[in-house]
CSV table of C-alpha atoms in Angstrom, one decimal:
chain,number,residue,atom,x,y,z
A,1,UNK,CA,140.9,82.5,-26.1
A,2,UNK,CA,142.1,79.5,-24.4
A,3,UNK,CA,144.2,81.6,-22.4
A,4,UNK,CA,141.5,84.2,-21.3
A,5,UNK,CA,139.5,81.0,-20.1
A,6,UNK,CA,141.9,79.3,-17.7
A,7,UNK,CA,142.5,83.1,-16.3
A,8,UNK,CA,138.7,82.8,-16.1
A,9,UNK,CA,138.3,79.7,-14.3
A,10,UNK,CA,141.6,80.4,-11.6
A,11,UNK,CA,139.5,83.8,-11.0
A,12,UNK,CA,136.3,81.4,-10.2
A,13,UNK,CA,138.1,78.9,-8.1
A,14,UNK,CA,139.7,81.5,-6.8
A,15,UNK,CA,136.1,83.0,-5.1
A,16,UNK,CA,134.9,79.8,-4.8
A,17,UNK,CA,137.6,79.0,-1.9
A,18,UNK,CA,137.7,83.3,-0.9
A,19,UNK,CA,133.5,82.2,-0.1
A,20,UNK,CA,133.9,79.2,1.7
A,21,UNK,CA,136.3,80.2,3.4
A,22,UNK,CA,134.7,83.7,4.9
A,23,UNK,CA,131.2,84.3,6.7
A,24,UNK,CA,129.6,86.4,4.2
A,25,UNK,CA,125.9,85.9,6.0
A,26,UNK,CA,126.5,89.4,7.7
A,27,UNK,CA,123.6,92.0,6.7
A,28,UNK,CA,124.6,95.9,6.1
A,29,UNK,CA,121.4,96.4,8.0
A,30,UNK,CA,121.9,94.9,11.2
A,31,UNK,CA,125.0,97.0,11.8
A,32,UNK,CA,123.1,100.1,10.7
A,33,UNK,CA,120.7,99.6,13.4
A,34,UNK,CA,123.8,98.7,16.0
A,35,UNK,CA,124.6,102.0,14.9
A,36,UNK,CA,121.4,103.6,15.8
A,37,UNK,CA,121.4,101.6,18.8
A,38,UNK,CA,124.3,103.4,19.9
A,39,UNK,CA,123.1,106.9,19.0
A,40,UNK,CA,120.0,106.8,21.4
A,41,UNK,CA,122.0,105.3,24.3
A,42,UNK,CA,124.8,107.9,23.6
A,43,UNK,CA,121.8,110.6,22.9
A,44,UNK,CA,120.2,109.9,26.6
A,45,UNK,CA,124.0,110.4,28.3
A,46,UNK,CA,124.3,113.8,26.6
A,47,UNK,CA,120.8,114.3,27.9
A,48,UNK,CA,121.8,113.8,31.9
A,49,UNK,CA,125.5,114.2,31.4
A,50,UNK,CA,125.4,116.7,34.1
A,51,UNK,CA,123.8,114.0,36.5
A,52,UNK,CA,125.8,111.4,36.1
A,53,UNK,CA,129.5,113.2,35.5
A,54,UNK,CA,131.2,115.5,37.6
A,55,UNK,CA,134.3,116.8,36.1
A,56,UNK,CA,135.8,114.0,35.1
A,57,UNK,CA,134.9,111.7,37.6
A,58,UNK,CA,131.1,109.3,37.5
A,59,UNK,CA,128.7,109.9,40.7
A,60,UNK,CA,129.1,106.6,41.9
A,61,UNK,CA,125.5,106.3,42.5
A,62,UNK,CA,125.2,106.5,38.6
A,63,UNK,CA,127.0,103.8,37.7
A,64,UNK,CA,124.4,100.9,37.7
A,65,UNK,CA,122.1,103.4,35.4
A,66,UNK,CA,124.9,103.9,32.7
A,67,UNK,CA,126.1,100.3,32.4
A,68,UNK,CA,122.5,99.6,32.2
A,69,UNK,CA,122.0,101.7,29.4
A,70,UNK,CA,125.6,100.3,28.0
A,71,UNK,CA,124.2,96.8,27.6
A,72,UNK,CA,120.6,97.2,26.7
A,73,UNK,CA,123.1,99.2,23.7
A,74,UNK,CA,125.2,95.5,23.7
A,75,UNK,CA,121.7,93.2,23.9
A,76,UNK,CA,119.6,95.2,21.1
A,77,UNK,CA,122.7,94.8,18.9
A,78,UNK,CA,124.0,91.6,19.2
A,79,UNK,CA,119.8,89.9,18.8
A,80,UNK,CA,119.5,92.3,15.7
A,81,UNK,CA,122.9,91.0,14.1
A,82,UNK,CA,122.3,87.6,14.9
A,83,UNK,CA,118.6,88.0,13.5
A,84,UNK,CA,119.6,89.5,10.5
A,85,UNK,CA,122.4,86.7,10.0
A,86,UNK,CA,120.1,83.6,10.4
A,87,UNK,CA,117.7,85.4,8.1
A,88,UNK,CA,120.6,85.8,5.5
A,89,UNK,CA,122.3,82.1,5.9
A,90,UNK,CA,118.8,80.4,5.8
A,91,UNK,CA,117.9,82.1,2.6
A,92,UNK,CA,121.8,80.9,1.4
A,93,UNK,CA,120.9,77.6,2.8
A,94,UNK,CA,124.2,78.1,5.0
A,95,UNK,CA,124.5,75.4,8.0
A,96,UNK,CA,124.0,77.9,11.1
A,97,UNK,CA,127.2,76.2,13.0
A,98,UNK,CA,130.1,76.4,10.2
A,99,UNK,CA,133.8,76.3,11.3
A,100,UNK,CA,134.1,79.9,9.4
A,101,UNK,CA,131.0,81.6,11.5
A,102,UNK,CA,133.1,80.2,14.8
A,103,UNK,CA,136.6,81.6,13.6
A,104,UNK,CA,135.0,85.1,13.0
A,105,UNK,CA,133.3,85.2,16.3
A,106,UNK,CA,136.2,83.9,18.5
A,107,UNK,CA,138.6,86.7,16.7
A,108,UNK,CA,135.8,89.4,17.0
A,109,UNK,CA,135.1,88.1,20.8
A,110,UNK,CA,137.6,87.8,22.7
A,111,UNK,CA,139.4,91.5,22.0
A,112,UNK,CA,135.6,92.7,22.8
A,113,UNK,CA,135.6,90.5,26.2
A,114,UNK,CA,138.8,91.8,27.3
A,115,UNK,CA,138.4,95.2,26.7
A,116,UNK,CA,135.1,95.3,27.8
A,117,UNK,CA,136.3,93.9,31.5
A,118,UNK,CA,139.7,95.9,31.5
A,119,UNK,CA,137.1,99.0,30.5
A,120,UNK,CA,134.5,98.0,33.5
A,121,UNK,CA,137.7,98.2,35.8
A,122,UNK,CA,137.8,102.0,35.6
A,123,UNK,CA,134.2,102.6,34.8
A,124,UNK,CA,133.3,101.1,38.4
A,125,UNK,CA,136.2,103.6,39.5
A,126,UNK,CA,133.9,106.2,38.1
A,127,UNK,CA,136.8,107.2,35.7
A,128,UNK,CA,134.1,107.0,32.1
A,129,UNK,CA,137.0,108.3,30.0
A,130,UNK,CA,139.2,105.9,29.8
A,131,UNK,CA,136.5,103.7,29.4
A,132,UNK,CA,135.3,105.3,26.3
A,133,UNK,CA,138.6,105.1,25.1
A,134,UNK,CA,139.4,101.6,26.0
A,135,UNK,CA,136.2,99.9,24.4
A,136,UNK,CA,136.7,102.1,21.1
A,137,UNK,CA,139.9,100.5,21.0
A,138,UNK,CA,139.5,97.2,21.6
A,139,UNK,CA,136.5,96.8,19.5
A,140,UNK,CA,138.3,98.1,16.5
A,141,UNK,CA,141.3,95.2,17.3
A,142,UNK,CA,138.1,93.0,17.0
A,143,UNK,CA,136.7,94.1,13.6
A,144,UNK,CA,140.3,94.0,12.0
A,145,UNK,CA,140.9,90.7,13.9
A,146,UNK,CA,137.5,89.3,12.4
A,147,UNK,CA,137.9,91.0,8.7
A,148,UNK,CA,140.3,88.5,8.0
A,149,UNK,CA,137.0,85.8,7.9
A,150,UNK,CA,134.3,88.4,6.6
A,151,UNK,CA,134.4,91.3,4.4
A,152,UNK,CA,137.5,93.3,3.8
A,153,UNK,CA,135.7,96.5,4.6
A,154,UNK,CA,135.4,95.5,8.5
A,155,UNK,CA,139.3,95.9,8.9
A,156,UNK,CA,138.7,99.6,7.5
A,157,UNK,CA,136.4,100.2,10.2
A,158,UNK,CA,138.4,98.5,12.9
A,159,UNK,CA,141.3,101.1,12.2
A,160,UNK,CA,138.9,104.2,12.3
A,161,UNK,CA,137.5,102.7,15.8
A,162,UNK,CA,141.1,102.6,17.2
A,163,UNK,CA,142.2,105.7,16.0
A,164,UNK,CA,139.2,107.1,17.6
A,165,UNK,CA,140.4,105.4,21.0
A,166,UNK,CA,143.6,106.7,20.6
A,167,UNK,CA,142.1,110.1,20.0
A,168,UNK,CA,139.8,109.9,22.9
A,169,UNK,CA,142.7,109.5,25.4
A,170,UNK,CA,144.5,112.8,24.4
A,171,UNK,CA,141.6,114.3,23.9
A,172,UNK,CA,139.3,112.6,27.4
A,173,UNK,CA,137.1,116.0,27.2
A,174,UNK,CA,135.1,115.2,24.1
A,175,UNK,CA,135.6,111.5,24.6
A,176,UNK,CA,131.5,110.8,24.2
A,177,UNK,CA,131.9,112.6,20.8
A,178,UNK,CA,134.4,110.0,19.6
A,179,UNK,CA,132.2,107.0,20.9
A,180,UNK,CA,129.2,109.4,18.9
A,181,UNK,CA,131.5,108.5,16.0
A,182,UNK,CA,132.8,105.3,16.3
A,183,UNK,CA,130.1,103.5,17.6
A,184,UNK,CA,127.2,105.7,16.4
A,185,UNK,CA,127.7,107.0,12.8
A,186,UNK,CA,130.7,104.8,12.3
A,187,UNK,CA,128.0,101.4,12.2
A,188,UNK,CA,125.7,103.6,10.5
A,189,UNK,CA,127.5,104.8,7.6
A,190,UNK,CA,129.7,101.2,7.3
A,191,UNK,CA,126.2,99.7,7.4
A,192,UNK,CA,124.8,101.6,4.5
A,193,UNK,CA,127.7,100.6,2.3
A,194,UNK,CA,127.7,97.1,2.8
A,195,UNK,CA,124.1,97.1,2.5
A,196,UNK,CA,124.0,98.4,-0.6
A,197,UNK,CA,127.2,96.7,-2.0
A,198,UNK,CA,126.3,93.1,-1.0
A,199,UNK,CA,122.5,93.3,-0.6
A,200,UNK,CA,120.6,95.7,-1.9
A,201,UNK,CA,122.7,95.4,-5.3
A,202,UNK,CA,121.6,91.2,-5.8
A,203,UNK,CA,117.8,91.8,-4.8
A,204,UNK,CA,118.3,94.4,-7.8
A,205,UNK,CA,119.5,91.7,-10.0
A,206,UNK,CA,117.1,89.0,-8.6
């Protein structure tokens, strides 16, 4: 008995310091709707793909249109995440600025900054492929960077998004399907199971 207790209380320190030590204020929801975010943006370039793409090259006239559309995707998703955070942290009664909330964004951050510039380098050169390919990448280095401070399941879908990358450069014909994927039904399907894992499963018990 007495030793079943103290395993019992190293297991509860032991999520007491995994806690405060992780930002666990991120909402299955928001990334489903990042996900769905992505679909309609990715949807409208399959719509005009023959306007804006010519072999493999972008009509440089087109390139202000698509990297609106990219970060209308980039805005929508990053206010609904944060939205859906704040909502989740207030409820928790989690300080909004926390040292743990500022070492997951920096890791998640500064992969997605620098592939999103080296990415813009060869999408202004019309060259969309290796964009695609670039951004998948470099978002997935992001999400396993960051799942060292949230949940472990991020880090599963960081390697999915840079093996999609990868894929995308062999493979630069079909490279919209594999941002479909990654950034699309990837979010959406990650999204459901962390939603119903972390969320949906306490307002059940509440």
């Amino acid at each position: 008995m007495k030793t079943n207790k103290q395993t019992e209380d190293i297991r509860a320190i032991r999520d007491m310091m995994e806690k405060s030590s992780k930002f666990l204020s991120l909402n299955g929801l928001s990334i489903v709707f990042a996900g769905l975010f992505a679909l309609l943006g990715i949807g409208y370039m399959y719509l005009y793909k023959e306007e804006y793409i010519a072999g493999y090259q972008l009509y440089p006239q087109m390139n202000t249109n698509l990297l609106l559309i990219a970060l209308a995707i980039l805005f929508l998703s990053a206010v609904t995440v944060s939205l859906f955070c704040l909502r989740k942290m207030k409820t928790n009664h989690i300080p909004l600025i926390n040292k743990t909330l500022i070492r997951a964004a920096y890791n998640l951050l500064v992969p997605m900054i620098v592939g999103g510039m080296f990415g813009l380098i060869f999408f202004m050169k019309g060259d969309l492929w290796v964009t695609l390919s670039v951004t998948l990448i470099f978002y997935g280095l992001g999400l396993i960077n960051t799942s060292k401070y949230t949940f472990r399941e991020i880090h599963y879908l960081g390697i999915i998004e840079v093996v999609l990358g990868l894929i995308a450069a062999f493979d630069p014909l079909h490279g919209l399907v594999y941002w479909t994927l990654g950034f699309g039904f990837g979010h959406i399907l990650w999204g459901i199971y962390l939603y119903m894992r972390y969320d949906f499963s306490k307002k059940r018990i509440s």
